[in-house]
Short mmCIF file of C-alpha atoms in Angstrom, two decimals:
data_model
loop_
_atom_site.label_atom_id
_atom_site.label_comp_id
_atom_site.label_asym_id
_atom_site.label_seq_id
_atom_site.Cartn_x
_atom_site.Cartn_y
_atom_site.Cartn_z
CA ARG A 1120 -4.71 -15.85 21.85
CA VAL A 1121 -1.76 -14.87 20.52
CA THR A 1122 1.22 -16.65 22.50
CA SER A 1123 5.41 -15.28 22.21
CA LEU A 1124 7.69 -17.20 23.16
CA GLY A 1125 10.15 -14.31 24.37
CA ALA A 1126 9.57 -10.23 24.83
CA GLU A 1127 8.64 -9.36 20.76
CA SER A 1128 5.79 -7.59 19.73
CA ARG A 1129 2.65 -9.97 19.21
CA ALA A 1130 -0.30 -8.61 16.84
CA VAL A 1131 -3.68 -9.06 15.31
CA SER A 1132 -4.84 -7.75 12.07
CA THR A 1133 -8.27 -7.75 10.12
CA ARG A 1134 -8.81 -6.47 6.91
CA ILE A 1135 -12.00 -3.90 6.23
CA GLU A 1136 -12.89 -4.21 2.41
CA SER A 1137 -13.91 -1.69 0.49
CA LYS A 1138 -17.64 -2.42 0.17
CA ASP A 1139 -17.83 -1.31 3.64
CA ALA A 1140 -14.65 0.85 4.10
CA TYR A 1141 -16.23 4.05 2.02
CA GLN A 1142 -18.83 5.36 4.76
CA TYR A 1143 -15.08 5.38 7.22
CA ALA A 1144 -13.34 7.30 4.58
CA GLY A 1145 -12.88 10.92 5.43
CA ASN A 1146 -14.44 10.85 8.52
CA THR A 1147 -13.56 10.07 12.57
CA VAL A 1148 -13.28 6.64 13.18
CA THR A 1149 -12.79 4.58 16.43
CA VAL A 1150 -10.87 1.57 16.63
CA SER A 1151 -11.47 -0.22 20.23
CA TRP A 1152 -10.28 -3.77 22.13
CA TRP A 1153 -9.29 -5.22 25.26
CA ALA A 1154 -6.08 -6.37 26.40
CA LYS A 1155 -4.36 -9.54 28.22
CA LEU A 1156 -1.37 -10.10 29.13
CA GLY A 1157 -0.52 -13.57 30.31
CA THR A 1158 2.74 -12.12 32.86
CA GLY A 1159 4.29 -8.61 32.23
CA THR A 1160 3.28 -5.41 31.27
CA GLY A 1161 3.53 -4.03 27.50
CA THR A 1162 2.66 -1.26 25.64
CA THR A 1163 0.00 -1.85 23.16
CA GLY A 1164 -1.06 0.44 19.97
CA CYS A 1165 -2.74 -0.18 16.31
CA ALA A 1166 -1.80 0.31 13.18
CA ILE A 1167 -3.81 1.39 9.67
CA ASN A 1168 -2.72 0.65 6.31
CA LEU A 1169 -4.50 1.46 3.08
CA PRO A 1170 -4.43 -1.01 0.12
CA GLY A 1171 -2.08 -0.73 -3.13
CA ALA A 1172 -5.29 -1.05 -5.00
CA GLU A 1173 -9.35 -1.79 -4.31
CA ASP A 1174 -9.04 -5.08 -2.00
CA ASN A 1175 -5.56 -5.58 -2.30
CA PHE A 1176 -3.48 -5.79 0.25
CA SER A 1177 -0.10 -7.76 -1.19
CA SER A 1178 1.27 -4.30 -0.74
CA THR A 1179 0.11 -1.38 1.77
CA THR A 1180 1.26 1.94 2.83
CA LEU A 1181 1.62 3.03 6.67
CA THR A 1182 -1.06 5.96 6.60
CA HIS A 1183 -1.75 5.89 10.98
CA ASN A 1184 0.56 4.20 14.19
CA PHE A 1185 -0.52 4.75 17.12
CA SER A 1186 3.01 3.04 19.16
CA SER A 1187 1.25 3.58 22.67
CA VAL A 1188 -1.94 3.96 23.23
CA GLY A 1189 -1.39 2.37 26.74
CA THR A 1190 0.00 -0.54 29.16
CA ALA A 1191 -1.14 -3.50 29.13
CA ASN A 1192 -1.03 -5.86 31.85
CA THR A 1193 -2.73 -8.76 33.44
CA THR A 1194 -6.01 -7.98 34.47
CA TRP A 1195 -8.41 -7.15 31.34
CA GLN A 1196 -8.16 -3.78 30.17
CA LYS A 1197 -9.86 -1.66 27.61
CA PHE A 1198 -7.98 0.45 24.82
CA SER A 1199 -9.06 3.31 22.20
CA VAL A 1200 -7.69 5.51 19.51
CA SER A 1201 -10.13 7.90 17.56
CA PHE A 1202 -8.54 9.31 13.94
CA VAL A 1203 -9.56 10.93 10.99
CA LEU A 1204 -8.86 7.52 8.42
CA ASP A 1205 -7.65 8.96 4.89
CA ALA A 1206 -10.25 9.55 2.10
CA GLY A 1207 -8.52 6.95 0.14
CA ALA A 1208 -9.37 4.03 2.61
CA VAL A 1209 -13.27 4.13 -0.18
CA ASN A 1210 -10.29 0.65 -1.57
CA GLY A 1211 -10.18 -0.65 2.17
CA PHE A 1212 -8.34 -1.02 5.27
CA GLN A 1213 -6.33 -2.84 7.62
CA ILE A 1214 -5.89 -2.77 11.23
CA THR A 1215 -3.49 -3.73 13.20
CA ILE A 1216 -3.42 -3.98 17.03
CA ASN A 1217 -0.48 -5.33 18.61
CA VAL A 1218 1.42 -5.23 22.20
CA GLY A 1219 5.06 -4.54 22.51
CA GLY A 1220 8.32 -6.30 24.92
CA GLY A 1221 8.13 -6.62 28.15
CA ALA A 1222 5.93 -9.48 28.61
CA THR A 1223 6.35 -13.17 28.15
CA GLY A 1224 3.54 -15.61 27.45
CA ALA A 1225 0.04 -15.55 26.81
CA CYS A 1226 -1.29 -12.20 25.19
CA LYS A 1227 -5.14 -12.32 24.32
CA PHE A 1228 -7.35 -9.85 22.53
CA THR A 1229 -11.23 -9.44 22.29
CA GLY A 1230 -13.73 -7.25 22.13
CA MET A 1231 -12.33 -5.38 18.40
CA GLN A 1232 -14.38 -2.84 16.67
CA CYS A 1233 -13.71 -0.31 14.41
CA GLU A 1234 -16.95 2.44 14.06
CA LEU A 1235 -17.58 5.57 13.17
CA GLY A 1236 -17.59 8.16 15.63
CA SER A 1237 -15.11 9.22 18.80
CA VAL A 1238 -16.41 7.05 20.89
CA ALA A 1239 -15.78 3.70 21.82
CA THR A 1240 -19.27 2.26 22.52
CA PRO A 1241 -19.52 -1.12 24.38
CA PHE A 1242 -19.25 -4.15 22.00
CA GLU A 1243 -21.66 -5.87 21.12
CA HIS A 1244 -22.20 -9.50 21.84
CA ARG A 1245 -24.29 -11.32 19.61
CA PRO A 1246 -26.22 -15.36 20.00
CA TYR A 1247 -24.12 -17.72 18.33
CA GLY A 1248 -27.24 -18.46 16.10
CA LEU A 1249 -27.40 -15.34 14.93
CA GLU A 1250 -23.85 -15.19 14.49
CA TRP A 1251 -23.38 -18.17 12.18
CA SER A 1252 -26.61 -16.94 9.97
CA LEU A 1253 -24.84 -13.04 9.56
CA CYS A 1254 -21.77 -15.85 9.02
CA ARG A 1255 -23.19 -17.86 6.34
CA ARG A 1256 -24.35 -14.64 4.30
CA TYR A 1257 -20.38 -14.92 2.69
CA TYR A 1258 -20.18 -18.99 2.25
CA ARG A 1259 -22.51 -21.84 1.83
CA ARG A 1260 -20.93 -25.90 1.09
CA LEU A 1261 -23.39 -27.42 -1.59
CA SER A 1262 -21.96 -31.03 -1.31
CA GLY A 1263 -23.54 -34.71 -1.58
CA SER A 1264 -23.07 -37.74 -3.10
CA SER A 1265 -23.13 -37.96 -6.70
CA GLY A 1266 -26.68 -36.98 -7.94
CA THR A 1267 -27.57 -35.98 -4.48
CA PRO A 1268 -29.76 -32.81 -5.27
CA PHE A 1269 -29.24 -29.39 -4.49
CA GLY A 1270 -31.12 -27.11 -6.75
CA SER A 1271 -33.28 -27.07 -9.83
CA GLY A 1272 -31.70 -27.35 -13.20
CA THR A 1273 -31.28 -28.03 -17.05
CA ASN A 1274 -27.90 -29.18 -18.89
CA ILE A 1275 -27.02 -26.96 -21.53
CA SER A 1276 -24.38 -29.54 -23.08
CA THR A 1277 -22.47 -32.80 -22.04
CA THR A 1278 -20.33 -30.92 -19.75
CA GLN A 1279 -22.27 -27.73 -18.92
CA ALA A 1280 -25.12 -27.52 -17.03
CA ILE A 1281 -27.46 -24.54 -15.18
CA ALA A 1282 -29.01 -25.01 -11.68
CA TYR A 1283 -31.45 -22.71 -9.54
CA VAL A 1284 -29.86 -22.81 -6.23
CA ILE A 1285 -32.36 -21.43 -3.19
CA PHE A 1286 -29.96 -20.39 -0.42
CA THR A 1287 -31.64 -20.17 3.69
CA ASN A 1288 -29.80 -16.44 3.79
CA PRO A 1289 -29.14 -14.52 1.14
CA MET A 1290 -26.10 -13.96 0.07
CA ARG A 1291 -23.60 -11.02 0.12
#
């Protein structure tokens, strides 16, 4: 949910890392999303930016700007845009979805997805447990009080040790 105090543009963005972006580069891609406004109407659009270097989004280049995909209003509506993604997207890319002026109050987005091909398929709703399991491939916190075991290992010196930790999910 994105809330605005006036009629300025609201946007949400996501970045696709290079390890996942290579499959999209040079191919037809469809970005789709659902939008709903609290009051009024507003033009919704989508922009694609490429990073200056692999997975480095400190400076980006706008490669696609679809400023008027449709008009969002107070009911849920699905929007989509298809295009050929630049070959340079092998370094990653950023998707920004926005709603422009004319609307005030809350702006909600859901069901955002990026997929290969020219057809927006239905959003796949997965059970919470599955999503949690998939997320744990990227991060695992090891914590506990001093002396709590979390793996098996040995010390190398008085300041270094090697430990073998078994994760419940394979890490990426």
